[in-house]
Structure formats: C-alpha cells, structure tokens
CSV table of N, CA and C and ligand atoms in Angstrom, one decimal:
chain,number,residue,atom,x,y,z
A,1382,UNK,N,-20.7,19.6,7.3
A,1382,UNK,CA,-20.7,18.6,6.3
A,1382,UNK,C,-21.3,17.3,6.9
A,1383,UNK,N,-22.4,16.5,6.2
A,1383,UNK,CA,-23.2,15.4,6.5
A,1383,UNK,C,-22.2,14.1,6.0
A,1384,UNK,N,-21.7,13.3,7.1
A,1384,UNK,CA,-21.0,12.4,6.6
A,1384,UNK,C,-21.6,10.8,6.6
A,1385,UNK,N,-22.6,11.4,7.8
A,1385,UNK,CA,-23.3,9.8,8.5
A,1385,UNK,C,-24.3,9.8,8.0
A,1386,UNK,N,-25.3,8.7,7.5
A,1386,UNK,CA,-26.6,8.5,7.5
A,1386,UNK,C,-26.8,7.6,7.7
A,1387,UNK,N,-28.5,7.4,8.1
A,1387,UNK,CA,-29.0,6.2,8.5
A,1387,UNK,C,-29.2,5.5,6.7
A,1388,UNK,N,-29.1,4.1,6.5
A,1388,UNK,CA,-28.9,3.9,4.9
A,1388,UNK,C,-30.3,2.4,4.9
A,1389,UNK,N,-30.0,1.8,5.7
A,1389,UNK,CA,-31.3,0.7,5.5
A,1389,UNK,C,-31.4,0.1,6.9
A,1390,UNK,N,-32.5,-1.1,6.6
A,1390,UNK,CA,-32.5,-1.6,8.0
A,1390,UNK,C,-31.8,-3.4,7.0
A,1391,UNK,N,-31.8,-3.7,8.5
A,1391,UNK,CA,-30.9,-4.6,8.2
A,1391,UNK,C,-31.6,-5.8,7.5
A,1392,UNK,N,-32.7,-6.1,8.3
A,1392,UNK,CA,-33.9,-6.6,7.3
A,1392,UNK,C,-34.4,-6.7,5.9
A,1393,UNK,N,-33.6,-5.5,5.3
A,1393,UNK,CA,-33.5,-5.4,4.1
A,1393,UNK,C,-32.7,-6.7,3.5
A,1394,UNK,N,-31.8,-7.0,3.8
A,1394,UNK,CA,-31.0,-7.9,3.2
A,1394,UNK,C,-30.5,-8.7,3.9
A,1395,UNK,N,-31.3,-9.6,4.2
A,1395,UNK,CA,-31.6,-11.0,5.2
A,1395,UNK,C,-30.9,-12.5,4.5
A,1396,UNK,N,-30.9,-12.4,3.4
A,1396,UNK,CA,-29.5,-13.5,3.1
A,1396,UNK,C,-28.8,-13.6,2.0
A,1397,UNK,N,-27.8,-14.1,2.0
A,1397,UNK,CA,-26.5,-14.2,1.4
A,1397,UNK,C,-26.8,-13.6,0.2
A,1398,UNK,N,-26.1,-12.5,-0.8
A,1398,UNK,CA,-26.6,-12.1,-2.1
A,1398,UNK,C,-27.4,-11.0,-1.8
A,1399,UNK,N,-28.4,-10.5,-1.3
A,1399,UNK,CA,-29.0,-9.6,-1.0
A,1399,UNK,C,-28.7,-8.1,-0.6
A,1400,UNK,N,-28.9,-7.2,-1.6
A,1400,UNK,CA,-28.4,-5.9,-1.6
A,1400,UNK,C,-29.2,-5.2,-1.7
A,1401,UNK,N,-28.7,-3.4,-1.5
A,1401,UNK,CA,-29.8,-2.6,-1.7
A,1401,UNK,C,-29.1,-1.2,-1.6
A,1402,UNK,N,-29.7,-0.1,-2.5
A,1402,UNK,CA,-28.9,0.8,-2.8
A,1402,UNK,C,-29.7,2.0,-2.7
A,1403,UNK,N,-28.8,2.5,-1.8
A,1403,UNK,CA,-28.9,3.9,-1.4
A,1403,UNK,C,-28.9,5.1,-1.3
A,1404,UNK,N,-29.7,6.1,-1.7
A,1404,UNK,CA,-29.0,7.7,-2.4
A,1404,UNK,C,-28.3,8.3,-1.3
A,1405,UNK,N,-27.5,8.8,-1.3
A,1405,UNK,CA,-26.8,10.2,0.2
A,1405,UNK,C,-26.9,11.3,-0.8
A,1406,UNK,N,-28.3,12.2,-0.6
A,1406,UNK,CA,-28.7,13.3,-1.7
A,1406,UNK,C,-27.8,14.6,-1.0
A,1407,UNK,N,-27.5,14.5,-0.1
A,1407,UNK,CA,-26.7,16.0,0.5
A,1407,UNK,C,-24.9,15.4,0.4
A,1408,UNK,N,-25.0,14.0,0.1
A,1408,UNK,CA,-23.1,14.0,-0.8
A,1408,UNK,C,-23.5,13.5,-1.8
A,1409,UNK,N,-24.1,13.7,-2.6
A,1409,UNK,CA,-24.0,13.0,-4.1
A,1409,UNK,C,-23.6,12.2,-4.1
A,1410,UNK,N,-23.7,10.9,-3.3
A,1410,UNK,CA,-23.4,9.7,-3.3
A,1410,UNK,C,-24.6,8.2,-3.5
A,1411,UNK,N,-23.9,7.4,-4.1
A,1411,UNK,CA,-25.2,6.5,-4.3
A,1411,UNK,C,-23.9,5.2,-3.3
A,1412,UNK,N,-25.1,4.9,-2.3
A,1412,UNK,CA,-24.2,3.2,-1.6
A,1412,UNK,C,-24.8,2.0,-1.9
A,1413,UNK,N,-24.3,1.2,-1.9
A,1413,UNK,CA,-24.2,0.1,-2.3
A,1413,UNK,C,-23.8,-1.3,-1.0
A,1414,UNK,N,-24.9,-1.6,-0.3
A,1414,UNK,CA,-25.5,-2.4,0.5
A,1414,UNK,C,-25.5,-3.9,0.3
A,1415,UNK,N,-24.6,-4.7,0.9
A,1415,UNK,CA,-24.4,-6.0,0.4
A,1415,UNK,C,-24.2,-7.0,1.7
A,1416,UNK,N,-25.0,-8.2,1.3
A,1416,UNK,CA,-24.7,-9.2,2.7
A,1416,UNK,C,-23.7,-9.8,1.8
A,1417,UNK,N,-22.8,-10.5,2.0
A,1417,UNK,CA,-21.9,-11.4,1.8
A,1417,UNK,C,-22.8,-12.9,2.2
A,1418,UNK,N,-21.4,-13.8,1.3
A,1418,UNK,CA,-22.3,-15.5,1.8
A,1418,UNK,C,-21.6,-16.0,3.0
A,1419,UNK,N,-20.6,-15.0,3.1
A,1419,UNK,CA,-20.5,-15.2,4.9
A,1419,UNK,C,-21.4,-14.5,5.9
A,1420,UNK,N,-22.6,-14.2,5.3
A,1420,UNK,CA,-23.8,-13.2,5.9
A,1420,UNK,C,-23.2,-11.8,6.6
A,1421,UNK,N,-22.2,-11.4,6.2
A,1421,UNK,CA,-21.6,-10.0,6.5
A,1421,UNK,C,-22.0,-9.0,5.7
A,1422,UNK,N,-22.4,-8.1,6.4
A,1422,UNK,CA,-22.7,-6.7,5.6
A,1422,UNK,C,-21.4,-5.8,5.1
A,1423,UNK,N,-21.7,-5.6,4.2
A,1423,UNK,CA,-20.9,-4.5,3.6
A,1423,UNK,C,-21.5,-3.5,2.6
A,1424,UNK,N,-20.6,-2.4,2.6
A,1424,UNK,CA,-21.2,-1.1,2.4
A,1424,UNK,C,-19.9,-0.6,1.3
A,1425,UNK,N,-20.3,0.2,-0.1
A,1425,UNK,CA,-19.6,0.4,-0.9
A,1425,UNK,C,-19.8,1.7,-1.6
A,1426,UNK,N,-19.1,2.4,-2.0
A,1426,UNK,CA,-19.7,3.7,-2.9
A,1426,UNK,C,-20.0,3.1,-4.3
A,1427,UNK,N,-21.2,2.9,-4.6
A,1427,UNK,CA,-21.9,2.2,-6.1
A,1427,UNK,C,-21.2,2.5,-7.3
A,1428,UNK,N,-19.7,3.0,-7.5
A,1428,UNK,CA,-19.0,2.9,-8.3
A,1428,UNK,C,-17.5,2.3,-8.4
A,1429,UNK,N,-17.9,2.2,-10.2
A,1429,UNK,CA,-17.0,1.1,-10.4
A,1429,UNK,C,-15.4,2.0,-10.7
A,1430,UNK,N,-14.2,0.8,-10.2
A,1430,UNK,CA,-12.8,1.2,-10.4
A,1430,UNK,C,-12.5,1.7,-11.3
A,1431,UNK,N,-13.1,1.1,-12.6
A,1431,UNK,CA,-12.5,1.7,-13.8
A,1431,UNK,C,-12.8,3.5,-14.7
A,1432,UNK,N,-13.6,3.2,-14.4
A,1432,UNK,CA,-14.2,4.9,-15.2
A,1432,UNK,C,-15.5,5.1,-14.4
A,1433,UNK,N,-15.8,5.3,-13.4
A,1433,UNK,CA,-16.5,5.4,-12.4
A,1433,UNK,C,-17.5,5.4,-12.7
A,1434,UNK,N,-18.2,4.4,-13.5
A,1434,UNK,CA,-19.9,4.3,-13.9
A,1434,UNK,C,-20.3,3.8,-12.6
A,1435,UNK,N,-21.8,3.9,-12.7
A,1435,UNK,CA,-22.7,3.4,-11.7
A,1435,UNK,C,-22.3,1.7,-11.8
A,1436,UNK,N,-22.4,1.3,-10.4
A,1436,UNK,CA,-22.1,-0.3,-11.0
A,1436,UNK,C,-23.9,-0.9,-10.8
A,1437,UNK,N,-24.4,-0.6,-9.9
A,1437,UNK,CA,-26.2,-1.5,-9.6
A,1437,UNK,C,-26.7,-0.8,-9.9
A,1438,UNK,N,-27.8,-0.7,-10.6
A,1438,UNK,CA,-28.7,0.9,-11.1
A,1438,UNK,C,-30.0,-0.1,-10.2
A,1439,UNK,N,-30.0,-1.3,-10.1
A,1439,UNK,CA,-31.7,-1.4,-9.2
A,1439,UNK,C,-31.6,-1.2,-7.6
A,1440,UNK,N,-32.2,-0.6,-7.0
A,1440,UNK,CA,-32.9,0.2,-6.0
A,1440,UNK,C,-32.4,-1.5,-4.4
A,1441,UNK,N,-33.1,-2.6,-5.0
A,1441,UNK,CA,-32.7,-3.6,-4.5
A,1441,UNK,C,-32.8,-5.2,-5.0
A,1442,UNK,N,-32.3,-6.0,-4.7
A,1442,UNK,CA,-32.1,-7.2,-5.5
A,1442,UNK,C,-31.4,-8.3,-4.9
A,1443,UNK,N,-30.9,-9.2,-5.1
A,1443,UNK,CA,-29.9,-10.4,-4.4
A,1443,UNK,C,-29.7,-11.1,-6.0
A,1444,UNK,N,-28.0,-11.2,-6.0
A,1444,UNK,CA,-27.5,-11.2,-6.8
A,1444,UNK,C,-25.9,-12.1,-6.0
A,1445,UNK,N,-25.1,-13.1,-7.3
A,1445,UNK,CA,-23.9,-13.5,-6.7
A,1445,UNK,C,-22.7,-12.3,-6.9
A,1446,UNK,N,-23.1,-11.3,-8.1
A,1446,UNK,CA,-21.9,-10.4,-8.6
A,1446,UNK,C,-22.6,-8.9,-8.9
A,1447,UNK,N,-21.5,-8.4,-8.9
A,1447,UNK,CA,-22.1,-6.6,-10.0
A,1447,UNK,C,-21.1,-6.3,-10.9
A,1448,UNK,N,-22.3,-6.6,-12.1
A,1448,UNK,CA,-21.6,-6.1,-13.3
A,1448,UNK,C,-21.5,-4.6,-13.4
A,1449,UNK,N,-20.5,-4.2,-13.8
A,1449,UNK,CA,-20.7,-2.8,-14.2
A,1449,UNK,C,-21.3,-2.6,-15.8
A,1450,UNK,N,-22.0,-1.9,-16.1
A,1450,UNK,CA,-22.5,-1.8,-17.4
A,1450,UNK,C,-21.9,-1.8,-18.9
A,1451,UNK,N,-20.8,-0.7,-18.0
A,1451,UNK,CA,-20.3,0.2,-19.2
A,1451,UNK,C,-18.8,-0.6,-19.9
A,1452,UNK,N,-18.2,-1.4,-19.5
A,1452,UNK,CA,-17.2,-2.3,-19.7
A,1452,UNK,C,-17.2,-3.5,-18.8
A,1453,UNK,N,-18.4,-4.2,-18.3
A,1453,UNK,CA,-18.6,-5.4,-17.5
A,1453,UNK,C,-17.6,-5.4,-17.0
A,1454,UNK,N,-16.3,-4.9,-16.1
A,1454,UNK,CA,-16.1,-5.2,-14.7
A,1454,UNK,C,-16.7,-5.6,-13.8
A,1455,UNK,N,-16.6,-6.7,-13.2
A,1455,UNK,CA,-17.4,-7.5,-12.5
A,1455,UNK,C,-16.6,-7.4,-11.1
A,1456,UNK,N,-17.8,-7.5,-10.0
A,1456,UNK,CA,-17.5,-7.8,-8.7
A,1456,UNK,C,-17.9,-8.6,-7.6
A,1457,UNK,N,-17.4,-9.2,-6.9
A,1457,UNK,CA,-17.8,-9.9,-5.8
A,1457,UNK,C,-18.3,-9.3,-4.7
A,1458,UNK,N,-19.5,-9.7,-4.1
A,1458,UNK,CA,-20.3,-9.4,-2.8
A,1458,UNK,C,-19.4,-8.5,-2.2
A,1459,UNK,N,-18.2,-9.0,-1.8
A,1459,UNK,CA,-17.7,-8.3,-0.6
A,1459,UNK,C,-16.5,-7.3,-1.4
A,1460,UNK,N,-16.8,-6.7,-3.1
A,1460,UNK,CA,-16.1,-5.4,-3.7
A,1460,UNK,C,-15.2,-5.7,-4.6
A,1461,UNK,N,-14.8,-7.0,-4.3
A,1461,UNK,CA,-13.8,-7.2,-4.7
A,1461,UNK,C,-14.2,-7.4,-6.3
A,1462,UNK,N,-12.6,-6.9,-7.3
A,1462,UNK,CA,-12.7,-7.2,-8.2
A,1462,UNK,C,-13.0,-8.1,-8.6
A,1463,UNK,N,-13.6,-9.0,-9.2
A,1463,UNK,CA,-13.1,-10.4,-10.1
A,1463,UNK,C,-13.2,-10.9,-11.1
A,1464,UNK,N,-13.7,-10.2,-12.2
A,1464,UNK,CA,-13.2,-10.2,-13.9
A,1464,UNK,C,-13.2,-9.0,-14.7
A,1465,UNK,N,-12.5,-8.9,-15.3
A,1465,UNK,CA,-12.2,-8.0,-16.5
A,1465,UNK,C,-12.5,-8.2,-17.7
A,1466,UNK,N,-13.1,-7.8,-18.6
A,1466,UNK,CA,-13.5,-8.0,-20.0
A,1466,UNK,C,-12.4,-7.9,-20.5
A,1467,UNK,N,-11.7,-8.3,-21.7
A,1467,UNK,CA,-10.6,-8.3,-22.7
A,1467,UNK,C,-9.1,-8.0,-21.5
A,1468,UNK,N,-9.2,-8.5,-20.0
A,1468,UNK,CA,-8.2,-8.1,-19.4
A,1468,UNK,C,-6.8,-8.4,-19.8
A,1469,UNK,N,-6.3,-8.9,-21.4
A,1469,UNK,CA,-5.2,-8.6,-22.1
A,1469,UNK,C,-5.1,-7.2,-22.1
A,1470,UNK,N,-5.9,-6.3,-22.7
A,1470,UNK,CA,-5.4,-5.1,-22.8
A,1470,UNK,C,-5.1,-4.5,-21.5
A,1471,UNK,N,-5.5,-4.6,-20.3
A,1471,UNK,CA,-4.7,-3.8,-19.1
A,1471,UNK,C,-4.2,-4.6,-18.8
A,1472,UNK,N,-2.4,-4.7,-19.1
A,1472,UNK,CA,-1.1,-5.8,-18.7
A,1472,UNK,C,-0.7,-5.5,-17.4
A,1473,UNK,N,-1.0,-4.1,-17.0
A,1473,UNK,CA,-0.4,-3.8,-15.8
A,1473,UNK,C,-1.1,-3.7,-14.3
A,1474,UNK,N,-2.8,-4.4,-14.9
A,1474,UNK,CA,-4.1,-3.9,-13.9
A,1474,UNK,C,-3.5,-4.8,-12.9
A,1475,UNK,N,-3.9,-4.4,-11.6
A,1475,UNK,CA,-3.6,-5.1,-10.4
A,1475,UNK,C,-4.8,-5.2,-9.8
A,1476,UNK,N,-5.4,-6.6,-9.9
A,1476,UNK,CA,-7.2,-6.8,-9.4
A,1476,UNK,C,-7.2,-6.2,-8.1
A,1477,UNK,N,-6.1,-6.6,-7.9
A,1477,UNK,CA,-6.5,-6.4,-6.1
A,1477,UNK,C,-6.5,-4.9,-5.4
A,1478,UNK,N,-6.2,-3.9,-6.2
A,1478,UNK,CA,-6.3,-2.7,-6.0
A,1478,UNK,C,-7.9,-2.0,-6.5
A,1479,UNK,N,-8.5,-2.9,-7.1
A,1479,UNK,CA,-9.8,-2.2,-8.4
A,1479,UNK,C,-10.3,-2.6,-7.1
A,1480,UNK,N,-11.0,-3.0,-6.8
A,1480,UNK,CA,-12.1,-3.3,-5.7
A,1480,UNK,C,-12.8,-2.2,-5.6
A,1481,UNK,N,-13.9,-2.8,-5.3
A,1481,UNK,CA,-15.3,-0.8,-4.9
A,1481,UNK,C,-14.8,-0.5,-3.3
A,1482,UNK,N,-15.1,0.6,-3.8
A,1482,UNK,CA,-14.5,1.7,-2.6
A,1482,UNK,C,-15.1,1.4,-1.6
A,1483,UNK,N,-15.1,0.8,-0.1
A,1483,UNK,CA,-15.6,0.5,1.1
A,1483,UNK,C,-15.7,1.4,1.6
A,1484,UNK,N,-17.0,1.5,2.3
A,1484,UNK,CA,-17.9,2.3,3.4
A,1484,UNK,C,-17.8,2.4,4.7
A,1485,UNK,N,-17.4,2.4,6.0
A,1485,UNK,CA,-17.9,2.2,7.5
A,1485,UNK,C,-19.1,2.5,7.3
A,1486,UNK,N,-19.6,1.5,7.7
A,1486,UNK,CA,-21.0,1.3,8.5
A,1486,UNK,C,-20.9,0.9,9.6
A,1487,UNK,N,-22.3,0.4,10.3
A,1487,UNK,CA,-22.3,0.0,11.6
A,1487,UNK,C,-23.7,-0.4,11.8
A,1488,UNK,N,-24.3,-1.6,12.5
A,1488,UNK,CA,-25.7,-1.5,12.6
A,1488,UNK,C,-26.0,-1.7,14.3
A,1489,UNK,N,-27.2,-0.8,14.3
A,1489,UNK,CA,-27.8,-0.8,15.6
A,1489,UNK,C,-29.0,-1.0,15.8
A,1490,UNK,N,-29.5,-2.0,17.0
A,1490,UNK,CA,-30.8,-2.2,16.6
A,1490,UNK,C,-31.7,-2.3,15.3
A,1491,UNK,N,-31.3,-3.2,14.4
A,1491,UNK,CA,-31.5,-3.6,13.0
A,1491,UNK,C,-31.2,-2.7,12.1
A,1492,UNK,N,-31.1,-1.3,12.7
A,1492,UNK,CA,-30.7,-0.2,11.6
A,1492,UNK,C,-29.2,0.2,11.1
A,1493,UNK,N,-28.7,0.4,10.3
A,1493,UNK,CA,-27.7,0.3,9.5
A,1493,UNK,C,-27.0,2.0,8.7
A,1494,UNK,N,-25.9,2.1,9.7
A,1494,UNK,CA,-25.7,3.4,9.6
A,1494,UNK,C,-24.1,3.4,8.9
A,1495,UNK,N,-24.4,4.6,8.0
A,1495,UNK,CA,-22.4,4.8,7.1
A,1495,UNK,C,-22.2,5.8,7.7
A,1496,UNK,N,-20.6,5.8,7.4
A,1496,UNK,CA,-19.9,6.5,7.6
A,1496,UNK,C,-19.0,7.4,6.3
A,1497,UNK,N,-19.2,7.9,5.4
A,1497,UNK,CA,-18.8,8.2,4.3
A,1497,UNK,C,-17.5,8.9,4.4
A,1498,UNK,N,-16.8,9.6,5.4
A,1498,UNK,CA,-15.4,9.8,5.6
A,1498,UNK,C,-14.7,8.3,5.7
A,1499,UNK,N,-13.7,8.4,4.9
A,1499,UNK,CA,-12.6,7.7,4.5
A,1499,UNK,C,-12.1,7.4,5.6
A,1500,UNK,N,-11.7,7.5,6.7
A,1500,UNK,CA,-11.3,7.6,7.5
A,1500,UNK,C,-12.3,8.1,8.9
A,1501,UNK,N,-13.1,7.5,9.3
A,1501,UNK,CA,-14.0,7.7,10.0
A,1501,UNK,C,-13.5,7.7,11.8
A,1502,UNK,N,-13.8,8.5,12.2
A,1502,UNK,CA,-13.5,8.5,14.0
A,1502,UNK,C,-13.8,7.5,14.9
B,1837,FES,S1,-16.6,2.1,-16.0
B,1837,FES,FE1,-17.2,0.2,-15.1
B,1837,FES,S2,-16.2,-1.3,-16.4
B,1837,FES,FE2,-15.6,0.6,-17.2
C-alpha cells in the first residue's frame, strides 16, 4: 500500500493564502496544500466535514477561505471550520470537531512530502 508521496514543491505556495491541490491517483485521494498567514504549511484531505464534497476543485490559487460548494461550509487556511450556512438547523454541530481532515507532511529540500496514514510512523 502507497501511503507517501511526493505532493509539491514548496515554491508552489510562497505566501500566506497560497494553495495547491493534489491527486494521490493510487489512493483516490485529492490533497489540499495550504500556507497559513502564519506562513505554515498545511496539508488536508480536499474534503469537506459535512457530506464529503470536494471542497477546492482549482488545481492552484491563494485564497483567505474554502468554500465548499455544495452547502458553503467554509474553512480557514489552517482546516479549520469557520461558518456554516443556516447553522440554526445543526443545534448540536460542534465547529471544532468539522475541521478538514489533516495530512502529515514534511518538506525536504523545497520538496513537500505526505503522509496519508492517520497515524503515520
Ligand atoms: S458537503 Fe460541503 S457543505 Fe455540505
């Protein structure tokens, strides 16, 4: 099983806002590549909490949030949830649990590598 890949170079997303999204065609996974405005990278599986739509469909971009399409759930750089459309009707959602699913990565020599186990060694 392929858990690691190399996913971008880091140069890809050189400041704050700047992402870029990645296929893992041997896990059917699409990542989701983000500098924070604390210039920290972070790595996410490109779907959203609620009914697992795609949340970025462009390839790459710099952006302050990600909407999700399909019910605008919205997120912050670093996954986190931070709005809900009509969030009266979920009384019992807990934002802080929605967050997008975090990645290990690691970068070496400008290149930028995940870890797609949950639990990575
Ligand atoms: S699936 Fe993303 S907001 Fe509903």
């Amino acid at each position: 099983m392929v858990k690691c890949g190399l996913t971008s170079r880091e140069v890809e997303i050189p400041e704050p806002g700047d992402f870029v999204v990645k296929a893992v065609e041997v896990r059917n996974a699409s990542v989701l590549i983000t500098r924070g405005k604390d210039r920290v990278i972070c790595a996410f599986h490109n779907v959203c909490s609620h009914r697992a739509s795609t949340v970025e469909w462009q390839e790459q971009g710099a952006s302050s949030i990600f909407t999700c399409s399909y019910h605008v759930w919205t997120y912050d750089l670093d996954g986190k949830l931070r709005s809900v459309l009509a969030q009266a009707n979920f009384p019992a959602l807990d934002k802080a649990k929605c967050a997008l699913t975090p990645i290990a990565y690691g970068v070496w020599n400008d290149l930028t590598f995940i870890n797609l186990d949950p639990q990575p060694a």
